[in-house]
mmCIF file of C-alpha atoms in Angstrom:
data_model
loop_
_atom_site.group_PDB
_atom_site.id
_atom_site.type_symbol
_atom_site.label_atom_id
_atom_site.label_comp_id
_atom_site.label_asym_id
_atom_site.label_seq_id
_atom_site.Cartn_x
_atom_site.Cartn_y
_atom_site.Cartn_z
ATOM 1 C CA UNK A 1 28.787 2.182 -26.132
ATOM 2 C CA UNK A 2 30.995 4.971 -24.202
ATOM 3 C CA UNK A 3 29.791 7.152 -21.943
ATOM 4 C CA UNK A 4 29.961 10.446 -22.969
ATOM 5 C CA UNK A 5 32.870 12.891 -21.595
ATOM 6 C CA UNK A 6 30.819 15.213 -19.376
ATOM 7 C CA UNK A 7 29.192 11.794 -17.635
ATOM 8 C CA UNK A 8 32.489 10.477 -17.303
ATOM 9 C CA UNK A 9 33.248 13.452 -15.228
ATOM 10 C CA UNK A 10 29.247 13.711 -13.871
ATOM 11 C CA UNK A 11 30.246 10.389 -12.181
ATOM 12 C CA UNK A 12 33.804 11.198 -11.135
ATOM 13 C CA UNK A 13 32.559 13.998 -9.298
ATOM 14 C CA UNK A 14 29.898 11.826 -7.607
ATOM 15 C CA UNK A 15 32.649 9.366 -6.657
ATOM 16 C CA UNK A 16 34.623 11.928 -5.317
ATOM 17 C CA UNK A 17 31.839 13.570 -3.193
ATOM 18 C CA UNK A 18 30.786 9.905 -1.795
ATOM 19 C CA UNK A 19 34.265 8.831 -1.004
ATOM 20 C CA UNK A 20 34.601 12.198 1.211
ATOM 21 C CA UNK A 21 31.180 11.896 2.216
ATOM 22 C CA UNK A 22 32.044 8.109 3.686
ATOM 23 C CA UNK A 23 30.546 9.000 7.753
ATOM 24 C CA UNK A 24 27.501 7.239 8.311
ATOM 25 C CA UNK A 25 24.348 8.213 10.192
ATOM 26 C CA UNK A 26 25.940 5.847 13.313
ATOM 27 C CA UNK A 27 28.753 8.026 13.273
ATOM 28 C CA UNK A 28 26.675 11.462 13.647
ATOM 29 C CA UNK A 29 26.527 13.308 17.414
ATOM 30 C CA UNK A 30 23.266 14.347 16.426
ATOM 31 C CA UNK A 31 20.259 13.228 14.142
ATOM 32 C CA UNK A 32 17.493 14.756 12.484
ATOM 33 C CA UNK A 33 14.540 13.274 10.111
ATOM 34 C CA UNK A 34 16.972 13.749 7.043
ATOM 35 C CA UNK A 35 20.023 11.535 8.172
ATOM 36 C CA UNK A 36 17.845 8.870 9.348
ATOM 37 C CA UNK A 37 15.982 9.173 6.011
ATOM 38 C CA UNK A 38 19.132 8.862 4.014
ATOM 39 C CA UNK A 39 19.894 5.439 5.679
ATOM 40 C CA UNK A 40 17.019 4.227 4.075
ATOM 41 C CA UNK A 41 17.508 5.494 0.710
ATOM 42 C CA UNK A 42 20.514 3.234 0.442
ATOM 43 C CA UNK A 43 18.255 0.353 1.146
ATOM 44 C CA UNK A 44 18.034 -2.405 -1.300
ATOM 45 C CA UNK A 45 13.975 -2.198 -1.545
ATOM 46 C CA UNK A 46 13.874 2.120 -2.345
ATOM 47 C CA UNK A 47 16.747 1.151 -4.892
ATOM 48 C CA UNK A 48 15.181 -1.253 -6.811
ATOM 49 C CA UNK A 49 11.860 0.656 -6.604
ATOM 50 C CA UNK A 50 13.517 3.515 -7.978
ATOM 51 C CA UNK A 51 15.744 2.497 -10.727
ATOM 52 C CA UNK A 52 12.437 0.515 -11.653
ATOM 53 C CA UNK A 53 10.476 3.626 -11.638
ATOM 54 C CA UNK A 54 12.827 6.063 -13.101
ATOM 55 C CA UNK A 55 14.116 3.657 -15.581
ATOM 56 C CA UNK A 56 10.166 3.164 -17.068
ATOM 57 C CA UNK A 57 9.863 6.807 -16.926
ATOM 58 C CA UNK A 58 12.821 7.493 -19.153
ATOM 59 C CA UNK A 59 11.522 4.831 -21.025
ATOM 60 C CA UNK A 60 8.646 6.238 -22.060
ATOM 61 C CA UNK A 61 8.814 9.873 -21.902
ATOM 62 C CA UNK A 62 12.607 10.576 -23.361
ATOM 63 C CA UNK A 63 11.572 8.001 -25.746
ATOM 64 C CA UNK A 64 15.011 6.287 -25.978
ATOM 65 C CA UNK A 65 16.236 2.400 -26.131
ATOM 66 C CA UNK A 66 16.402 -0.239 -23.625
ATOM 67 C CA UNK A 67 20.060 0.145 -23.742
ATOM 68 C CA UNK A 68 20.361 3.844 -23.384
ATOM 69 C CA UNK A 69 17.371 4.167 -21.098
ATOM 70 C CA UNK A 70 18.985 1.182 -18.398
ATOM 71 C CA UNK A 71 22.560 3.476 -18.860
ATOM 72 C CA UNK A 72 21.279 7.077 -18.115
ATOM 73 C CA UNK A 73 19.000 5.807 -15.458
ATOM 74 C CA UNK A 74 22.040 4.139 -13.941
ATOM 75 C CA UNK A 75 24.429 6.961 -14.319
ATOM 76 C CA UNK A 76 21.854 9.491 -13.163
ATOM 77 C CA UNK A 77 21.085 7.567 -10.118
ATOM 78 C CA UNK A 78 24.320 6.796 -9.275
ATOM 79 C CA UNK A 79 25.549 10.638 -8.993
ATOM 80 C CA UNK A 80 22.258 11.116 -6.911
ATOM 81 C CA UNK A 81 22.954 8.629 -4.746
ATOM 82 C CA UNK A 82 26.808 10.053 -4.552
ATOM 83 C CA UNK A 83 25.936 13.031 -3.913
ATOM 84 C CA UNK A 84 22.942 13.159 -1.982
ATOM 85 C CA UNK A 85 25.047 11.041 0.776
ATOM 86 C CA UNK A 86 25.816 15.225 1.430
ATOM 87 C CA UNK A 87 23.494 16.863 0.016
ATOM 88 C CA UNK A 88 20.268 15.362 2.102
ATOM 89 C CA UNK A 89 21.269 15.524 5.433
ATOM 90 C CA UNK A 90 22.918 19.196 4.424
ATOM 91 C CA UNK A 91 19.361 19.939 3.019
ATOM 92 C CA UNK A 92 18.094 18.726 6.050
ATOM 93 C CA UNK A 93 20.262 20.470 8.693
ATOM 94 C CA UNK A 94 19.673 23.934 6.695
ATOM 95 C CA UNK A 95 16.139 23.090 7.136
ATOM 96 C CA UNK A 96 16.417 22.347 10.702
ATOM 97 C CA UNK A 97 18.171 26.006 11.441
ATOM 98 C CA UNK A 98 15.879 27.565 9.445
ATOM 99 C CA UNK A 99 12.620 27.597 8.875
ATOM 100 C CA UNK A 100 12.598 24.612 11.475
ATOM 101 C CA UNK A 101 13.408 26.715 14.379
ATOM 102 C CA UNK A 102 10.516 29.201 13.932
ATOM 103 C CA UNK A 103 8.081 26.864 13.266
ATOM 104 C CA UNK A 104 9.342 24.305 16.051
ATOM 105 C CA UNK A 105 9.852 27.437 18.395
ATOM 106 C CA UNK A 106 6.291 28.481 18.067
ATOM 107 C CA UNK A 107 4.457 25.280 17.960
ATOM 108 C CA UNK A 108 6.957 23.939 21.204
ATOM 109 C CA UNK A 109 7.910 20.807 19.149
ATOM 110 C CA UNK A 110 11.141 18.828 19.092
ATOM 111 C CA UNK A 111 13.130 17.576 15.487
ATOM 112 C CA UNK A 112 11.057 14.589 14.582
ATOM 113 C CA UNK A 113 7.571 16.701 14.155
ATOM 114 C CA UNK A 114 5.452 15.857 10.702
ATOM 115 C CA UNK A 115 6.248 19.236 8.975
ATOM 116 C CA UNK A 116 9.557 17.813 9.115
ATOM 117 C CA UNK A 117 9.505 14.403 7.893
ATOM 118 C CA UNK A 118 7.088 16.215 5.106
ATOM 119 C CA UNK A 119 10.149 18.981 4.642
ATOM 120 C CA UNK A 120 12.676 16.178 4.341
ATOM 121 C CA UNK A 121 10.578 13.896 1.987
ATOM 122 C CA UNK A 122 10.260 16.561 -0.942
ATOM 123 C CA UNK A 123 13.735 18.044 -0.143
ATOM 124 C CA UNK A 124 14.996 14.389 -0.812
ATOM 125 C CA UNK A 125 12.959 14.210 -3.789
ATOM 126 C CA UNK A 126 14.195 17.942 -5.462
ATOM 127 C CA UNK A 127 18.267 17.167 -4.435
ATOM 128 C CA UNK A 128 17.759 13.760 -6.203
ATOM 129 C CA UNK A 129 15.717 15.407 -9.170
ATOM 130 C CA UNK A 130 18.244 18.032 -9.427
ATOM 131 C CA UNK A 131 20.779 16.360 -9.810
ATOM 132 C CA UNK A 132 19.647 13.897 -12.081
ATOM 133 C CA UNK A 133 18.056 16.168 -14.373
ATOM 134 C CA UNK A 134 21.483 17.394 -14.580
ATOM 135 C CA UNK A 135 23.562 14.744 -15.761
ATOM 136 C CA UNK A 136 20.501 13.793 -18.276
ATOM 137 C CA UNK A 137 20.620 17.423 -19.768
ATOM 138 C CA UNK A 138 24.537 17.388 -19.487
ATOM 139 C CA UNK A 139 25.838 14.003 -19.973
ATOM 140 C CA UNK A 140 23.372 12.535 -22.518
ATOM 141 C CA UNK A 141 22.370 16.118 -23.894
ATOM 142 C CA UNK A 142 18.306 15.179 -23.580
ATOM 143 C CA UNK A 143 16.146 18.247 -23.192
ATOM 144 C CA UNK A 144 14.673 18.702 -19.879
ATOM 145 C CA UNK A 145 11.366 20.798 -20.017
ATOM 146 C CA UNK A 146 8.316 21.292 -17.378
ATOM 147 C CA UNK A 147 7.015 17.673 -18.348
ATOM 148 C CA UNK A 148 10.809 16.114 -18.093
ATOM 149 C CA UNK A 149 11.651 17.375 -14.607
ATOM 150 C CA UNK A 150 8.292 17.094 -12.930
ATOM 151 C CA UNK A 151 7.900 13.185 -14.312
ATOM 152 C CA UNK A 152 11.898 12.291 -12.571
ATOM 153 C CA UNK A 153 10.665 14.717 -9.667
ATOM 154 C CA UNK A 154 7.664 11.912 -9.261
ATOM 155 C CA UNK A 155 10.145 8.773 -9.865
ATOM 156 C CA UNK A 156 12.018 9.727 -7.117
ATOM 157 C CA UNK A 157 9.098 10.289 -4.861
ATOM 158 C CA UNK A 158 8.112 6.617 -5.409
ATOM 159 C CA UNK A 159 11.668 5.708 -3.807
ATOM 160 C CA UNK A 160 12.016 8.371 -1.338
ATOM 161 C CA UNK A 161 8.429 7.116 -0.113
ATOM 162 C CA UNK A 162 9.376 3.670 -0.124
ATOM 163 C CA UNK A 163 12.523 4.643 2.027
ATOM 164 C CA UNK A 164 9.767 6.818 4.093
ATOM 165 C CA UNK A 165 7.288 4.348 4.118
ATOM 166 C CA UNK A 166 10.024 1.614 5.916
ATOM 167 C CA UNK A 167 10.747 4.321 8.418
ATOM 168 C CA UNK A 168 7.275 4.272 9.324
ATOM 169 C CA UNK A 169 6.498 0.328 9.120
ATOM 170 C CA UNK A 170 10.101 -0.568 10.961
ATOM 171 C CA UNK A 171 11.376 2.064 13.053
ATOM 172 C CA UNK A 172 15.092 2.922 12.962
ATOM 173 C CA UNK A 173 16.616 2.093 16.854
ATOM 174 C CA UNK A 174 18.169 5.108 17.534
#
């Protein structure tokens, strides 16, 4: 089975963005909830959780095969994953400057505060969903209504809160 032209360049695109994208939280001068956060979202447990739960979700709602079901899942998640080494910490800095500085101004609190973490969870979740729902739409032409986007939305909140959830149970040593 080839992959249909726009995918092909869905995931060339993500390549591209990773391989410039290549710095690693380590490598930062500063950190906020989002970096930290996307250093768990390349963990093996929120990837397996993920492809698992997006995978039965396409499954069953798109109604398609085993075969295409495993390929689009894969393809999605692999431009997320491309792309969101950017696009969450960049969601998460723009957060930070604003409306992170109000709030944290006003309340007196530093970075790591729960709005935050909250903030940075559903950002996480929308980048992912966005871009996903993209190359479904795009590179295997499958409508994406209401139902569509808010079901992927929820598959990638079971992996983002796994990747959350390991934050919590084994802190990252900063």
């Amino acid at each position: 089975m080839s992959a249909h032209p726009a995918t092909r360049r869905i995931i060339r695109i993500s390549v591209a963005i990773g391989l410039a994208a290549a710095s690693t939280a380590a490598l930062a001068d500063m950190v906020w909830p989002a970096l930290i956060l996307e250093t768990r979202l390349f963990s093996w447990w929120a990837i397996t959780v993920g492809l698992v739960a997006e995978y039965l979700f396409v499954r069953v709602f798109f109604r398609r095969s085993i075969q295409s079901s495993l390929v689009a899942t894969l393809a999605a998640n692999a431009a997320s994953s491309l792309a969101g080494v950017v696009l969450i910490p960049l969601a998460g800095i723009v957060w930070e400057f604003f409306p992170g500085v109000i709030y944290m101004t006003l309340l007196s609190w530093g970075t790591f505060n729960p709005i935050t973490w909250a903030a940075t969870f559903a950002l996480a979740c929308a980048v992912n969903t966005l871009i996903e729902t993209q190359v479904y739409a795009r590179g295997f032409a499958w409508g994406i209504g209401r139902r569509e986007f808010l079901g992927i939305f929820v598959a990638n909140a079971v992996s983002v809160g796994v990747a959350l959830g390991s934050l919590v149970m084994v802190p990252p040593s900063l």
